[in-house]
Short mmCIF file of C-alpha atoms and ligand atoms in Angstrom, two decimals:
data_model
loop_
_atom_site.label_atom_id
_atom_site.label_comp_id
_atom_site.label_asym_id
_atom_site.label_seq_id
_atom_site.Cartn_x
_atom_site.Cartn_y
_atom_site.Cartn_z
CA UNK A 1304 0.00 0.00 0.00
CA UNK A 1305 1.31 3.40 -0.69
CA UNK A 1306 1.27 5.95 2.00
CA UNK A 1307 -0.10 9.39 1.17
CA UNK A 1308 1.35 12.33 3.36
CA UNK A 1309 -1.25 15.11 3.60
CA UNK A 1310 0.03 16.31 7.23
CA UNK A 1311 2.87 19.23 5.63
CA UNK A 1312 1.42 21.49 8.89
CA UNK A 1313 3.22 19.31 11.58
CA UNK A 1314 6.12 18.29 9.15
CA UNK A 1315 7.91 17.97 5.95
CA UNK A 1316 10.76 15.57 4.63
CA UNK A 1317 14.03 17.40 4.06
CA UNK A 1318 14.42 18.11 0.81
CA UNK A 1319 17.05 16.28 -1.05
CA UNK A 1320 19.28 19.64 -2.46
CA UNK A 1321 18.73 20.41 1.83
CA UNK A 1322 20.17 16.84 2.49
CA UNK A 1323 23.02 17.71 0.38
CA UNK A 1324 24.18 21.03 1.36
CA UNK A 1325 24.22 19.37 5.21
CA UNK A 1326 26.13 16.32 4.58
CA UNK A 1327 29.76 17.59 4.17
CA UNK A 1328 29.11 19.43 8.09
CA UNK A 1329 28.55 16.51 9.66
CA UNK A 1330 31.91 14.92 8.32
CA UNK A 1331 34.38 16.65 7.01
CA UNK A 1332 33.71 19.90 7.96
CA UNK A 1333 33.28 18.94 11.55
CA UNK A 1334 34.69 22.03 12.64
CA UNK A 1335 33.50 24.04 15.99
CA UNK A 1336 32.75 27.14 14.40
CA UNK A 1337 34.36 29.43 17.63
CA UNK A 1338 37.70 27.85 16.39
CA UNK A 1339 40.13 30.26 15.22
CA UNK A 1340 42.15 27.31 12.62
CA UNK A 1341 40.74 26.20 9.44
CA UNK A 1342 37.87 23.86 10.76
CA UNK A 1343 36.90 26.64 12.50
CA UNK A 1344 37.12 29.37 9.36
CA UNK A 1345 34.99 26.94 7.64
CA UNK A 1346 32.05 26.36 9.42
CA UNK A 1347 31.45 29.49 10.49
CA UNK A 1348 31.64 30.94 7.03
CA UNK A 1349 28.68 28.03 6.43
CA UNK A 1350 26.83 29.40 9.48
CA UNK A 1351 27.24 32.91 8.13
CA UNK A 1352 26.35 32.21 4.99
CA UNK A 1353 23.02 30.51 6.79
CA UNK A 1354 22.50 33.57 7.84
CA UNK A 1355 22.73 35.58 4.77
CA UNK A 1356 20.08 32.94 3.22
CA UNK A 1357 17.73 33.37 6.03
CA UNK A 1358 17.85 37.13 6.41
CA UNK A 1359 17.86 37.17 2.14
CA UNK A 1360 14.48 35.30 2.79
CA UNK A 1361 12.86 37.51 5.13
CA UNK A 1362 14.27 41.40 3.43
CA UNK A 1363 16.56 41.16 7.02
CA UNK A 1364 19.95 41.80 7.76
CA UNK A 1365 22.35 39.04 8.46
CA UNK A 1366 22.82 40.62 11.83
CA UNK A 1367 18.99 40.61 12.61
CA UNK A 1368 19.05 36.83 12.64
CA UNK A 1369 19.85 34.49 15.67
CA UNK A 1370 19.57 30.57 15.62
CA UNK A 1371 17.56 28.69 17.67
CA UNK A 1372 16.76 25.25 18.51
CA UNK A 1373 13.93 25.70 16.29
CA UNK A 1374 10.12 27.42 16.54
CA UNK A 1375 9.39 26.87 19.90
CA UNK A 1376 12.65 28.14 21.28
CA UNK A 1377 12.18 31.11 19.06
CA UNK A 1378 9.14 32.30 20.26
CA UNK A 1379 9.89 31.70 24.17
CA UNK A 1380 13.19 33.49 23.51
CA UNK A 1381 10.98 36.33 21.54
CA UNK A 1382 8.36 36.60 24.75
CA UNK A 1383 10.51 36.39 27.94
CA UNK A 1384 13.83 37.72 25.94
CA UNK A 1385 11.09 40.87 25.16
CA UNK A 1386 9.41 40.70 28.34
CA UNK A 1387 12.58 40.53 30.64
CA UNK A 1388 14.12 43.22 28.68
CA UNK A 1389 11.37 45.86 28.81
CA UNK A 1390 10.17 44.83 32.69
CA UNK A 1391 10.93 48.44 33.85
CA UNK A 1392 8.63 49.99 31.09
CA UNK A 1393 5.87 47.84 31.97
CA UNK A 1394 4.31 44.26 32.18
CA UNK A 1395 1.47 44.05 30.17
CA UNK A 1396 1.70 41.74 27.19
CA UNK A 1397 -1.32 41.08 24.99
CA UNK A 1398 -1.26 37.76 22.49
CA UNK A 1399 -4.53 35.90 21.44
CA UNK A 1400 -6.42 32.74 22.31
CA UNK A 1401 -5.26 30.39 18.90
CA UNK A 1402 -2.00 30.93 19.12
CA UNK A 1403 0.65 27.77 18.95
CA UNK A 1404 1.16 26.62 22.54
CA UNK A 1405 5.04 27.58 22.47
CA UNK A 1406 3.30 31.50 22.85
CA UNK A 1407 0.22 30.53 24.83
CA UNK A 1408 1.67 28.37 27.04
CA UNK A 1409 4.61 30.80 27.73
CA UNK A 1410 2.77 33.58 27.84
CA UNK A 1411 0.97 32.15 30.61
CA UNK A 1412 3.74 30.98 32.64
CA UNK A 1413 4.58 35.22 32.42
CA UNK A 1414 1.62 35.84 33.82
CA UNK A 1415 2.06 33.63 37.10
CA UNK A 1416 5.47 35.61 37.42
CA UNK A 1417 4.49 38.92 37.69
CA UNK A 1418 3.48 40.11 34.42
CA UNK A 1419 -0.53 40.52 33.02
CA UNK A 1420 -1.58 38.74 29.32
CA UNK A 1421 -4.41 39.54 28.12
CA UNK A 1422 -5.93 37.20 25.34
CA UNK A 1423 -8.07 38.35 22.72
CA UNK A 1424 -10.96 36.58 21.21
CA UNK A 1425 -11.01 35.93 17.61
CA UNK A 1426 -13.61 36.30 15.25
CA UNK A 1427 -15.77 32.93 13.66
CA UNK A 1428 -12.72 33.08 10.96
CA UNK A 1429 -10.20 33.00 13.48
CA UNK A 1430 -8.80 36.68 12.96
CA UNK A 1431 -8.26 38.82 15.69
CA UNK A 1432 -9.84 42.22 15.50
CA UNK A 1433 -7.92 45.37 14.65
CA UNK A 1434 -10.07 47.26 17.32
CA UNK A 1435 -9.82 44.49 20.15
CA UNK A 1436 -5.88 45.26 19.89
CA UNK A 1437 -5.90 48.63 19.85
CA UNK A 1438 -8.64 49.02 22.65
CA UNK A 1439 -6.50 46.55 25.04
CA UNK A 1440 -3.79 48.31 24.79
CA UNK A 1441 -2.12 50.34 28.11
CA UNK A 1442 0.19 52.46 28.78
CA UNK A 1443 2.06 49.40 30.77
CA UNK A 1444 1.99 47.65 27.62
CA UNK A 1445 5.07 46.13 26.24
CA UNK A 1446 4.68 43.40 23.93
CA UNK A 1447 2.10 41.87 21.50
CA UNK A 1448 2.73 38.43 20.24
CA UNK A 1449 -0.08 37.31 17.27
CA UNK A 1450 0.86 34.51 15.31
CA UNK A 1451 1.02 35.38 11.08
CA UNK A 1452 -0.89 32.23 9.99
CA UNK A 1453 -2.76 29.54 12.24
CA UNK A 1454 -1.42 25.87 12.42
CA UNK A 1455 -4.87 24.22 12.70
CA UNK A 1456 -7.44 26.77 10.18
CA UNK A 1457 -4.62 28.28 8.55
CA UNK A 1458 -5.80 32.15 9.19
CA UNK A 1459 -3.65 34.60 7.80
CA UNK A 1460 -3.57 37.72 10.40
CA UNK A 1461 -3.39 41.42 9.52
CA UNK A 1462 0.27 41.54 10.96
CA UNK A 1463 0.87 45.42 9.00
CA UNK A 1464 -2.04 46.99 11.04
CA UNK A 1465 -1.47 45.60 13.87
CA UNK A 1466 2.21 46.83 13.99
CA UNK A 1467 1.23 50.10 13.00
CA UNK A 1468 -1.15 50.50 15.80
CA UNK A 1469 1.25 48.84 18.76
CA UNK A 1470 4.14 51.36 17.42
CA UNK A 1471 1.95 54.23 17.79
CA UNK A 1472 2.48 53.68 21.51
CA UNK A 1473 5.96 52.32 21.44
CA UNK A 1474 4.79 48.49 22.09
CA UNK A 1475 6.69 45.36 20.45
CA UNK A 1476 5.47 43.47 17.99
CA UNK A 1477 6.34 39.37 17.68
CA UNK A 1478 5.06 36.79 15.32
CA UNK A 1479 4.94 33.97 14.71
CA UNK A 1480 5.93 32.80 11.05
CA UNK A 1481 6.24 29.21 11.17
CA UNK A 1482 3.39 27.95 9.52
CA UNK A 1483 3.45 31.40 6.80
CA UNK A 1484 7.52 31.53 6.51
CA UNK A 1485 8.05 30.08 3.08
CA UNK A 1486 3.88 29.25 2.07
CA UNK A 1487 3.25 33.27 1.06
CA UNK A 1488 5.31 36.01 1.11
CA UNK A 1489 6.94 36.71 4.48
CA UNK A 1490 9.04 40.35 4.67
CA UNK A 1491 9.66 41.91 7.81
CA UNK A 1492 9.77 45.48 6.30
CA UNK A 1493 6.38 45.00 4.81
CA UNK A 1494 4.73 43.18 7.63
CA UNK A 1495 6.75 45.87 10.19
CA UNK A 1496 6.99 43.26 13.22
CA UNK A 1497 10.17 43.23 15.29
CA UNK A 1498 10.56 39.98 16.55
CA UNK A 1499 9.37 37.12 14.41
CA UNK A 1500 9.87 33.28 14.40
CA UNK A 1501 10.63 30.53 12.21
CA UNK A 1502 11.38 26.96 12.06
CA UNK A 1503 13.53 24.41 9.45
CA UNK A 1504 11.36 21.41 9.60
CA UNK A 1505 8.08 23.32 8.38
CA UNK A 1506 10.03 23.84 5.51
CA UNK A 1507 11.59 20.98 3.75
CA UNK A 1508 14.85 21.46 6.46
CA UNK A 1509 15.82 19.97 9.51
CA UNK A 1510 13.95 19.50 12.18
CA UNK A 1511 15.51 20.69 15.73
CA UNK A 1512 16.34 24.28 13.78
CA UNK A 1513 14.62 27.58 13.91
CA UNK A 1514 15.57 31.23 13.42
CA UNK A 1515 14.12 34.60 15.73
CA UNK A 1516 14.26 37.51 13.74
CA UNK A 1517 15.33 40.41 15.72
CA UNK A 1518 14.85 43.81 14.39
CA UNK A 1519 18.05 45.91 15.11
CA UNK A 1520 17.74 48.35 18.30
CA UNK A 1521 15.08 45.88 19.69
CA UNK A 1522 15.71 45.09 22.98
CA UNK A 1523 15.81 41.29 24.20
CA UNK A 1524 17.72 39.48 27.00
CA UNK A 1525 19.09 36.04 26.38
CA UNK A 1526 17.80 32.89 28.28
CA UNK A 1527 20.86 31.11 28.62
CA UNK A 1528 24.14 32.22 29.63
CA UNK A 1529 27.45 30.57 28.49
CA UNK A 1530 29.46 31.55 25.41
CA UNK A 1531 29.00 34.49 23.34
CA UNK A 1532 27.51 32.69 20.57
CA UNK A 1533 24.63 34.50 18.82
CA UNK A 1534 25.95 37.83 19.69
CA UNK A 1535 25.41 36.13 23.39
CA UNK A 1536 21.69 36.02 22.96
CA UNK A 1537 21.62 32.20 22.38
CA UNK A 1538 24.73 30.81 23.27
CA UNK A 1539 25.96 26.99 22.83
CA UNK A 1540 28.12 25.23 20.19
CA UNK A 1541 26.06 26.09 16.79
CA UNK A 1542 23.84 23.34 15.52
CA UNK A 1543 26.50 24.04 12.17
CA UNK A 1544 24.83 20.79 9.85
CA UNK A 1545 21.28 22.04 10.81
CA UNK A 1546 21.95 26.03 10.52
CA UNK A 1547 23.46 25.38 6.80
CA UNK A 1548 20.15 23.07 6.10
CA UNK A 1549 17.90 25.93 7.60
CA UNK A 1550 19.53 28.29 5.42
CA UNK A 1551 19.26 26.00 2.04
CA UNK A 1552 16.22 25.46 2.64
CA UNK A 1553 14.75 29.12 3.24
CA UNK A 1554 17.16 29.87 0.00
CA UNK A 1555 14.63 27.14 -1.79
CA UNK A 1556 11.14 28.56 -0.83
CA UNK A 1557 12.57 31.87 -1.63
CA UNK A 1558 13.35 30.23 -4.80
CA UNK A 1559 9.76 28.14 -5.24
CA UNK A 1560 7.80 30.83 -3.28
CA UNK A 1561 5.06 31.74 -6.76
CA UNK A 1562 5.48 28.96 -8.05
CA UNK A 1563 4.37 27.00 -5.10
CA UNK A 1564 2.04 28.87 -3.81
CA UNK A 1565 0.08 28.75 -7.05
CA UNK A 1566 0.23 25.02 -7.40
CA UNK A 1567 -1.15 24.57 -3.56
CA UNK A 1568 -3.68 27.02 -3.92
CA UNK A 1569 -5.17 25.30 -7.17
CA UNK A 1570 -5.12 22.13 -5.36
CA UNK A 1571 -6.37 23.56 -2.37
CA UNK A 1572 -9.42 24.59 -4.57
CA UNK A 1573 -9.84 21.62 -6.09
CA UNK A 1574 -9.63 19.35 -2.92
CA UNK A 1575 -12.62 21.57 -2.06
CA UNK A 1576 -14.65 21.30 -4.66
CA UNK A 1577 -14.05 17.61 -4.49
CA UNK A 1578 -15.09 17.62 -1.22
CA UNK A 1579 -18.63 19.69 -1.36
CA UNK A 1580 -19.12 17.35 -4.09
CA UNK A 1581 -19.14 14.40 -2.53
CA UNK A 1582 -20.07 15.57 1.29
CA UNK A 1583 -22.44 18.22 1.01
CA UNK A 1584 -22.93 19.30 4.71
CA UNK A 1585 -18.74 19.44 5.07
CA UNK A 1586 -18.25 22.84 6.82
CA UNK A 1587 -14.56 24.61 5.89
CA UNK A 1588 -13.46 26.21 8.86
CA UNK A 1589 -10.84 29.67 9.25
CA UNK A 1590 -11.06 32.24 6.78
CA UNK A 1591 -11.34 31.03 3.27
CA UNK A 1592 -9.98 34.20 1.45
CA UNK A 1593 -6.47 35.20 3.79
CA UNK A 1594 -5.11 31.84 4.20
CA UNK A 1595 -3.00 29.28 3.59
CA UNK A 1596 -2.77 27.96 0.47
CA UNK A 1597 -2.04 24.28 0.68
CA UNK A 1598 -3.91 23.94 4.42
CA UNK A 1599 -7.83 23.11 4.46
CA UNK A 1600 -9.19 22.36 7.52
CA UNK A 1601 -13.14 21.15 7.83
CA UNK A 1602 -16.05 19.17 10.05
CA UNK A 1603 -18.10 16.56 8.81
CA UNK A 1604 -21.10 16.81 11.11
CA UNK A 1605 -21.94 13.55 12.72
CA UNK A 1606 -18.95 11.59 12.67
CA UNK A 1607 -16.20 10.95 15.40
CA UNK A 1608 -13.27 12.54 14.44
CA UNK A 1609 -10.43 9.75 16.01
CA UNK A 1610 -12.23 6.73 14.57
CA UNK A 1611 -12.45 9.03 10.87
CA UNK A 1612 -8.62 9.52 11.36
CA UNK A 1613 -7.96 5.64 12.26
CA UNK A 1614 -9.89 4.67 9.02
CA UNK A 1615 -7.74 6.88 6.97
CA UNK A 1616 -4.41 5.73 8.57
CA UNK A 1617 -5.23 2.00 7.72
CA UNK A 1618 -5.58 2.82 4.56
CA UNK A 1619 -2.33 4.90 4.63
CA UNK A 1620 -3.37 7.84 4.05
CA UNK A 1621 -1.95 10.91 7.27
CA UNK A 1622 -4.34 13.90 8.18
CA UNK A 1623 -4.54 16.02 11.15
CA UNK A 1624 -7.48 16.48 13.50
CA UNK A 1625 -5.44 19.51 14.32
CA UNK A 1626 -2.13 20.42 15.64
CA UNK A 1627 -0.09 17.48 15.75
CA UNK A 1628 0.79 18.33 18.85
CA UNK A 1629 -2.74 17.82 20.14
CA UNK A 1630 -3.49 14.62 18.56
CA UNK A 1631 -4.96 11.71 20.84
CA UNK A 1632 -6.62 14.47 23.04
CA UNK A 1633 -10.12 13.75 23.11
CA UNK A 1634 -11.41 17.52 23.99
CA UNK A 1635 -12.20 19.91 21.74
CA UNK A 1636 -9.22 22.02 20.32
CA UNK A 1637 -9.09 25.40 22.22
CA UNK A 1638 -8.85 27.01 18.44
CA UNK A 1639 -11.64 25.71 16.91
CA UNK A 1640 -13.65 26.62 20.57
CA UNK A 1641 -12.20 30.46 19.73
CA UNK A 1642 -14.02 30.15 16.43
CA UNK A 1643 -16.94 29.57 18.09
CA UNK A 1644 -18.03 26.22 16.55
CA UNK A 1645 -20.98 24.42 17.67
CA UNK A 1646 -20.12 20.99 19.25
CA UNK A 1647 -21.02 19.60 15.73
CA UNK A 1648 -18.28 20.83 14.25
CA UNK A 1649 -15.71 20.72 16.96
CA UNK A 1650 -16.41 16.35 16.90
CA UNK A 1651 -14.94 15.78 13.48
CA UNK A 1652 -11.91 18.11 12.28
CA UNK A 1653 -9.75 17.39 9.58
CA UNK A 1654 -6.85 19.20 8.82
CA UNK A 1655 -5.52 18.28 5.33
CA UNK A 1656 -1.94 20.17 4.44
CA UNK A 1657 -0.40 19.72 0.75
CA UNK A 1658 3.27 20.12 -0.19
CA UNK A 1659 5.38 19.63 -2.98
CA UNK A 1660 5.09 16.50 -3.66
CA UNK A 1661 1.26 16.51 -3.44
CA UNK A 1662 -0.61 15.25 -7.17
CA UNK A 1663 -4.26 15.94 -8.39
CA UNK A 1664 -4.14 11.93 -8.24
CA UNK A 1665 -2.88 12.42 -4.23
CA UNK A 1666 -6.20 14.72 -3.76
CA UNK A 1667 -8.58 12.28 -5.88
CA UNK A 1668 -7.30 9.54 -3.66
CA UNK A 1669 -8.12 11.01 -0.85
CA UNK A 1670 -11.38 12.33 -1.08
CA UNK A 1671 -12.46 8.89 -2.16
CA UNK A 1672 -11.25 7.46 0.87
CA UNK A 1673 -12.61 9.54 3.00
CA UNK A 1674 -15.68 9.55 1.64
CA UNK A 1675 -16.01 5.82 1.50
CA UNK A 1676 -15.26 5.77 5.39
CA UNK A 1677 -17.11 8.50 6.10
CA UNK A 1678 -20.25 6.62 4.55
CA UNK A 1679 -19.11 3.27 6.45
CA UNK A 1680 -19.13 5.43 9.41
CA UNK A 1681 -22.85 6.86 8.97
CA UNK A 1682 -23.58 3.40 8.28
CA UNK A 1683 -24.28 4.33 4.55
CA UNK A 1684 -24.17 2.23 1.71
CA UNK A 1685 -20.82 2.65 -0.25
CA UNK A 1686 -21.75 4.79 -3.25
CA UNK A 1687 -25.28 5.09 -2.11
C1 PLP B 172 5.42 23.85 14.45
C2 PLP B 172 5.10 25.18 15.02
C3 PLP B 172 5.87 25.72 16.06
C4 PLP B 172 6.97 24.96 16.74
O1 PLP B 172 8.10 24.82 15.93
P1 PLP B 172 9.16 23.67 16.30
O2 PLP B 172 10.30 23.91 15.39
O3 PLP B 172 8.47 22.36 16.06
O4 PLP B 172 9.51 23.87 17.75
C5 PLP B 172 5.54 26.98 16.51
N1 PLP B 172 4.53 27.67 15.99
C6 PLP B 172 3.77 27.20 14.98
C7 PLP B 172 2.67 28.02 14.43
C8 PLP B 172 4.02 25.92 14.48
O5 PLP B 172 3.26 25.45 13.50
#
């Protein structure tokens, strides 16, 4: 049986040119990039070079970039780097309730220790509202985290006017890019955040790799102390093979970016027409015009959700209920309860995310399957 990988939101595969560029780091150029002999010259000119690629990617500068373990270590650094470093301007911090857990969750923990979150609602597409953010805003306010696009509905949020009205009263903006870094257009002048994340294995690189972009002047205090790597704000022995695959593979959407993105949203389209067609009460959930191209996420009313998902894996074929890291949690997720979905809708989610690889033949497949188990499940005749 062939396996069909329609789960691109938790993970990709490294792509092969990726693969390639990482190899000769993790033999012959073994080097510790602090060393001042030849090993040393060369893999810090790969991890600078890295850098160049990501910052190229984003309209940064090289020096705006510092490597992380990956997305969630970029956003905690982003939030209590931030919130440590502006405590004697104020403790407010204001983020929203569908936000990845890596900002939730953190944000949270700040707010047992002496700093106040407030967390918007969203609207039934999952987008925060421009006047919600400006109206909670205080003069103790410091930092606003709101993720660019959604992991589980794939909401694009309006990043630019939400920046413009935090730096009318001198607040920080950080976002999260993960899921939007390398899907559409991602530019840190245009979207006019200062802090925003991003992570390799989203993106065809390694996993265990991320990058926080730091706008220059921004202030931020480090979370570990040791070496003076990462102009001291994340220091450690550089994850060199991973850093050069990072930076290949943000070189690569840069590259693919159009292209790409016009491919996934045609399929995107077509997976839905495919799917009204054959399930006529399907509900698509998130906002279907600023979005993700190659994520759709829907409910099939009247069907249990884990048993749907079980069908599909026996017959090989990986989707989401949500965020992977919420799988096997039998409550509903807290973003689809932000959108305000009846209990109907909040029983069966499916989260289906293209990639590269993904065919018309890939889509077809799918929406036959699921369809055929779908009917088994409402006790339907197949084809009935
Ligand atoms: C995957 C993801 C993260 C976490 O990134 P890791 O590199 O897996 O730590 C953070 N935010 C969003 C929106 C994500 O989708």
């Amino acid at each position: 049986m062939e396996r069909l990988y329609l789960d691109h939101a938790a993970t990709t595969p490294v792509a092969p040119e990726v693969v390639a560029a990482m190899l000769p780091y993790l033999t012959s150029a073994f080097g510790n990039p602090s060393s001042a002999h030849s090993f040393g010259r060369e893999a810090r000119e790969a991890v600078e070079r890295a850098r160049r690629q990501v910052a190229a990617s984003l309209g940064a500068e090289p020096a705006e970039i510092v490597f992380t373990s990956g997305g969630t270590e970029a956003d905690v650094l982003a939030l209590r780097g931030a919130a440590y470093a502006c405590r004697r301007r104020g403790n407010h911090i204001i983020t929203t309730a569908v936000e990845h857990h890596a900002v939730l969750d953190t944000c949270l923990a700040l707010d047992t220790e002496g700093f106040d979150v407030t967390v918007l609602p969203v609207d039934e597409r999952g987008k925060v509202r421009l006047e919600d953010v400006a109206a909670a805003i205080r003069n103790t306010t410091i930092l606003i985290s709101v993720m660019h696009a959604n992991n589980e509905v794939g909401t694009v949020q309006p990043i630019r006017a939400i920046c413009e009205v935090a730096h009318r009263h001198g607040v920080l903006v950080h976002t999260d890019a993960v899921q939007s870094f390398g899907k559409i257009p991602v530019s840190v002048a245009d979207l006019g955040v200062d802090l925003l994340s991003l992570s390799g294995h989203k993106i065809y690189g390694p996993k265990g790799v991320g990058a926080l972009y730091v706008r220059a002047g921004t202030p931020l205090e480090p979370l570990f102390h040791g070496g003076g790597q990462e102009r001291g704000l994340r220091p450690g022995t550089e994850n060199v093979a991973g850093i050069v695959g990072l930076g290949r593979a943000a070189a690569l959407v840069k590259e693919k970016l159009a292209e790409e993105t016009r491919c996934l949203r045609a399929l995107r389209e077509y997976l839905k027409k495919e799917l009204v067609a054959r399930l006529p009460d399907v509900r698509f959930n998130g906002d279907q015009e600023d979005c993700l191209p190659g994520l759709l996420h829907f409910s099939i009313p009247g069907v249990d959700g884990p048993t749907l998902l079980k069908m599909l894996d026996g017959e090989g074929i990986a989707v989401s209920g949500g965020a992977a890291c919420t799988t096997g949690e039998t409550k509903p997720s807290y973003v689809l309860l932000a959108l305000g979905l009846a209990e109907d809708y909040t029983r069966c989610p499916v989260r289906v995310t293209l990639g590269r690889s993904t065919t018309v033949a890939a889509v077809e497949r799918f929406v036959a399957v699921l369809d055929g188990a779908v009917r088994r499940l409402r006790g339907e005749k197949q084809g009935g």
